[in-house]
Amino acid sequence: MPVANISGCLLHYIDRGEGTALVFIHPPVLTSLNFIYQIQGLSPIFRTIAFDIRGHGHSRPSQEPVTYPLIVEDIRMLLDRLNIQKCFLCGYSTGGSVVLEFLLTHPDRAWGGIVVGGMSEVNEWRLRNKIGLGVTFSKMGAIGMIAFSNAWGQAKKFSLFRKLFAEARKGSAENAEQYYRYSLAYNCTSRLHKIRLPVLLVYGEKDKLFHPYADLLHRELPDSKLVYIKNTDHRIPTKAPGPLNELIKTFVRRNVPYKEPP
């Protein structure tokens, strides 16, 4: 797994394939490994990049609080390091909020965004409670407990669970708490109209808790396409990788300004 020194913090990342670049962004405690099926399925066609956010997985803990703006700047500098001028960004859950922040901050570095089960704000008590539990357990230092729960929920196979759990438990409890806590406070809804780039919104048909967030983003974003994947809940990257990968392929090919190699 390659490593990049970004502002004094060592970030581990995956970089496979050639062509149009796709950068994947994970939620708290989980790692780049959560996109294993996207890396495997899309790297024969695109350049696929996934990295461990500071204090997650193999990446070193951050001395600065982990916030969306910090993650956005880390992505920008990683793109510079990899000589990538523009990319598509794909974020899962709170990683989707990071995508929105990147599109607002550096629209010149992106072709568009893919938000998978994401939100522009947390305005409902059930989701606030879920994220709040992440804050509480992280503050207690119980990163292993969160890692076990998240890995177990994401994995369809025990072999994948073992890998996800092994990577997630390596994270910094302090940095995970910061990431969770920032997610509770973040709100870019009033700025969504400024995002003029195309955005693909992907949600699980069974993920009723996130449907209002999907509708909000679809309504406020000037150029968005909303798709619900049938018989699927929130855990789309690992539970419905086939449909997700096909949606990403179609979206990228329709919105990249040049012809992809065969």
Coordinates of C-alpha atoms in Angstrom, one line a residue:
M1 CA 0.0 0.0 0.0
P2 CA 1.7 3.2 -1.1
V3 CA 2.1 6.1 1.3
A4 CA 2.1 9.9 0.8
N5 CA 3.5 12.5 3.2
I6 CA 0.7 15.1 3.2
S7 CA 1.5 18.1 5.4
G8 CA 3.6 15.9 7.7
C9 CA 1.0 13.2 8.0
L10 CA 1.6 9.8 6.3
L11 CA -1.5 8.7 4.4
H12 CA -1.8 5.2 3.0
Y13 CA -3.7 4.8 -0.3
I14 CA -4.6 2.4 -3.0
D15 CA -4.0 3.4 -6.7
R16 CA -5.0 1.0 -9.4
G17 CA -5.9 1.2 -13.0
E18 CA -5.5 4.0 -15.7
G19 CA -7.7 6.6 -17.3
T20 CA -10.3 8.9 -15.6
A21 CA -9.6 9.1 -11.9
L22 CA -12.1 8.1 -9.2
V23 CA -11.3 9.0 -5.6
F24 CA -13.3 7.1 -2.8
I25 CA -13.9 8.5 0.7
H26 CA -14.9 6.4 3.6
P27 CA -16.9 7.3 6.8
P28 CA -15.5 7.2 10.4
V29 CA -13.6 4.1 11.6
L30 CA -14.0 2.3 8.3
T31 CA -11.1 2.5 5.9
S32 CA -10.3 2.4 2.2
L33 CA -10.8 -1.4 2.3
N34 CA -14.6 -0.7 2.4
F35 CA -14.3 0.1 -1.3
I36 CA -12.6 -3.2 -2.2
Y37 CA -15.4 -4.2 -4.6
Q38 CA -15.3 -0.8 -6.4
I39 CA -11.5 -1.0 -6.7
Q40 CA -11.7 -4.6 -8.1
G41 CA -14.6 -3.9 -10.4
L42 CA -13.7 -0.4 -11.7
S43 CA -9.9 -0.4 -11.9
P44 CA -9.9 -2.3 -15.3
I45 CA -11.7 0.8 -16.7
F46 CA -10.8 3.8 -14.6
R47 CA -8.0 4.9 -12.3
T48 CA -9.3 4.0 -8.8
I49 CA -7.9 5.7 -5.7
A50 CA -9.0 5.1 -2.1
F51 CA -7.1 6.3 0.9
D52 CA -7.2 5.9 4.7
I53 CA -8.2 9.3 6.3
R54 CA -5.9 10.6 8.9
G55 CA -6.0 8.4 12.0
H56 CA -7.8 5.6 10.2
G57 CA -6.5 2.2 9.1
H58 CA -2.8 2.4 8.1
S59 CA -2.7 6.2 8.0
R60 CA -0.9 8.0 10.9
P61 CA -2.9 9.8 13.5
S62 CA -3.5 13.5 12.9
Q63 CA -2.2 16.2 15.2
E64 CA -4.9 18.5 13.8
P65 CA -8.6 17.8 14.4
V66 CA -10.1 15.7 11.6
T67 CA -12.7 17.9 9.8
Y68 CA -14.2 17.9 6.4
P69 CA -12.1 20.8 5.2
L70 CA -8.9 19.0 6.4
I71 CA -9.9 15.9 4.5
V72 CA -10.7 18.0 1.4
E73 CA -7.2 19.6 1.5
D74 CA -5.6 16.2 2.0
I75 CA -7.4 14.9 -1.1
R76 CA -6.3 18.0 -3.1
M77 CA -2.7 17.5 -2.1
L78 CA -2.9 13.7 -2.8
L79 CA -4.2 14.6 -6.3
D80 CA -1.2 16.9 -6.8
R81 CA 1.1 14.1 -5.6
L82 CA -0.4 11.7 -8.1
N83 CA -0.4 14.3 -11.0
I84 CA -4.1 14.2 -11.3
Q85 CA -5.7 17.5 -12.4
K86 CA -9.3 16.5 -12.1
C87 CA -11.2 13.5 -10.8
F88 CA -14.6 12.2 -9.9
L89 CA -15.1 11.8 -6.1
C90 CA -17.2 9.1 -4.5
G91 CA -18.1 9.3 -0.9
Y92 CA -20.0 6.8 1.2
S93 CA -22.3 7.9 4.1
T94 CA -20.5 10.9 5.8
G95 CA -17.9 10.5 3.1
G96 CA -20.6 11.8 0.8
S97 CA -20.6 15.1 2.8
V98 CA -16.9 15.3 2.1
V99 CA -17.6 15.0 -1.6
L100 CA -20.0 18.0 -1.4
E101 CA -17.5 20.0 0.5
F102 CA -14.8 19.3 -2.1
L103 CA -17.1 20.3 -4.9
L104 CA -17.8 23.5 -3.1
T105 CA -14.2 24.2 -2.3
H106 CA -12.3 23.0 -5.4
P107 CA -14.8 22.7 -8.3
D108 CA -11.8 23.2 -10.7
R109 CA -10.3 19.9 -9.5
A110 CA -13.4 17.7 -10.1
W111 CA -15.5 16.4 -13.0
G112 CA -18.3 15.6 -10.7
G113 CA -19.4 13.7 -7.5
I114 CA -21.0 10.5 -6.5
V115 CA -22.8 10.5 -3.1
V116 CA -23.7 7.1 -1.8
G117 CA -26.1 7.2 1.2
G118 CA -24.9 10.7 2.1
M119 CA -26.3 14.0 3.4
S120 CA -25.7 17.7 3.4
E121 CA -26.7 18.0 7.1
V122 CA -27.9 15.8 10.0
N123 CA -31.3 17.2 10.8
E124 CA -33.2 14.1 12.2
W125 CA -32.9 12.7 15.7
R126 CA -32.4 9.0 14.8
L127 CA -29.3 9.7 12.7
R128 CA -28.0 12.2 15.2
N129 CA -28.3 9.5 17.8
K130 CA -26.4 7.0 15.7
I131 CA -23.6 9.4 15.0
G132 CA -23.7 10.5 18.7
L133 CA -23.1 6.9 19.7
G134 CA -20.0 6.9 17.5
V135 CA -18.8 10.1 19.3
T136 CA -19.5 8.5 22.8
F137 CA -17.7 5.2 22.1
S138 CA -14.8 6.9 20.4
K139 CA -14.4 9.2 23.4
M140 CA -14.3 6.1 25.6
G141 CA -11.5 4.7 23.5
A142 CA -13.7 1.8 22.4
I143 CA -12.5 1.9 18.8
G144 CA -12.4 -1.9 18.7
M145 CA -16.1 -2.1 19.5
I146 CA -17.1 0.3 16.8
A147 CA -14.8 -1.5 14.3
F148 CA -16.4 -4.8 15.1
S149 CA -19.9 -3.5 14.7
N150 CA -19.2 -1.7 11.5
A151 CA -17.2 -4.5 9.9
W152 CA -19.8 -7.1 10.8
G153 CA -22.6 -4.9 9.3
Q154 CA -20.7 -4.2 6.1
A155 CA -19.4 -7.7 5.2
K156 CA -21.4 -10.4 3.4
K157 CA -18.6 -12.9 3.9
F158 CA -16.7 -13.8 7.0
S159 CA -13.4 -13.4 5.2
L160 CA -14.2 -9.8 4.3
F161 CA -15.4 -9.1 7.9
R162 CA -12.0 -10.2 9.2
K163 CA -10.2 -7.9 6.9
L164 CA -12.5 -4.9 7.5
F165 CA -12.2 -5.4 11.3
A166 CA -8.5 -5.8 11.3
E167 CA -8.1 -2.5 9.4
A168 CA -10.7 -0.5 11.2
R169 CA -9.4 -1.4 14.7
K170 CA -6.1 0.2 13.9
G171 CA -7.6 3.7 13.9
S172 CA -7.2 6.5 16.4
A173 CA -10.1 6.9 18.7
E174 CA -9.4 10.6 19.0
N175 CA -9.5 11.2 15.3
A176 CA -12.6 9.0 14.9
E177 CA -14.4 11.1 17.5
Q178 CA -13.4 14.3 15.7
Y179 CA -14.7 12.9 12.4
Y180 CA -18.0 11.8 14.0
R181 CA -18.4 15.1 15.9
Y182 CA -17.8 17.2 12.8
S183 CA -20.4 15.2 10.9
L184 CA -23.0 16.3 13.5
A185 CA -22.3 20.0 13.1
Y186 CA -21.8 20.1 9.3
N187 CA -24.4 21.8 7.1
C188 CA -23.9 22.8 3.5
T189 CA -27.5 22.7 2.4
S190 CA -27.8 26.4 1.9
R191 CA -24.7 26.3 -0.5
L192 CA -25.8 23.3 -2.6
H193 CA -27.1 25.6 -5.3
K194 CA -23.5 26.6 -5.9
I195 CA -22.5 23.1 -7.0
R196 CA -22.8 23.3 -10.8
L197 CA -21.0 20.0 -11.4
P198 CA -23.0 16.8 -12.0
V199 CA -23.7 14.7 -8.9
L200 CA -25.0 11.1 -8.8
L201 CA -27.0 10.3 -5.7
V202 CA -27.2 6.6 -4.9
Y203 CA -29.4 5.2 -2.0
G204 CA -30.7 1.9 -0.9
E205 CA -34.4 1.3 -1.4
K206 CA -34.6 -0.1 2.1
D207 CA -32.7 2.7 3.7
K208 CA -35.7 4.7 4.6
L209 CA -33.9 6.8 7.2
F210 CA -31.8 8.4 4.4
H211 CA -34.5 8.9 1.9
P212 CA -35.3 12.5 3.1
Y213 CA -31.7 13.3 2.7
A214 CA -31.7 11.9 -0.8
D215 CA -34.8 14.0 -1.7
L216 CA -33.2 17.1 -0.2
L217 CA -30.0 16.8 -2.2
H218 CA -31.9 16.0 -5.4
R219 CA -34.0 19.1 -4.9
E220 CA -31.2 21.5 -4.1
L221 CA -28.4 20.4 -6.4
P222 CA -28.7 22.0 -9.8
D223 CA -27.4 19.0 -11.7
S224 CA -28.2 15.7 -9.9
K225 CA -29.5 12.2 -10.7
L226 CA -31.1 10.2 -7.9
V227 CA -31.1 6.4 -8.1
Y228 CA -32.5 3.9 -5.5
I229 CA -31.0 0.4 -5.6
K230 CA -33.7 -2.2 -5.0
N231 CA -33.6 -4.6 -2.1
T232 CA -30.6 -2.7 -0.5
D233 CA -30.1 -0.9 2.7
H234 CA -27.4 1.7 3.7
R235 CA -24.4 -0.6 3.2
I236 CA -24.3 -0.2 -0.6
P237 CA -20.5 -0.5 -1.4
T238 CA -20.2 -4.0 0.1
K239 CA -23.8 -5.3 -0.1
A240 CA -24.7 -4.1 -3.7
P241 CA -21.3 -3.5 -5.4
G242 CA -22.5 -4.8 -8.8
P243 CA -25.4 -2.2 -9.2
L244 CA -23.3 0.6 -7.7
N245 CA -20.4 -0.1 -10.0
E246 CA -22.6 -0.1 -13.1
L247 CA -24.1 3.2 -12.0
I248 CA -20.7 4.7 -11.5
K249 CA -19.5 3.5 -14.9
T250 CA -22.5 5.0 -16.7
F251 CA -22.3 8.3 -14.8
V252 CA -18.5 8.8 -15.4
R253 CA -18.8 7.9 -19.1
R254 CA -21.6 10.4 -19.6
N255 CA -19.9 13.2 -17.8
V256 CA -16.2 12.9 -18.7
P257 CA -15.3 15.4 -21.4
Y258 CA -13.2 13.0 -23.5
K259 CA -13.6 9.5 -24.9
E260 CA -12.5 6.7 -22.6
P261 CA -10.0 4.1 -23.9
P262 CA -11.7 0.7 -24.8

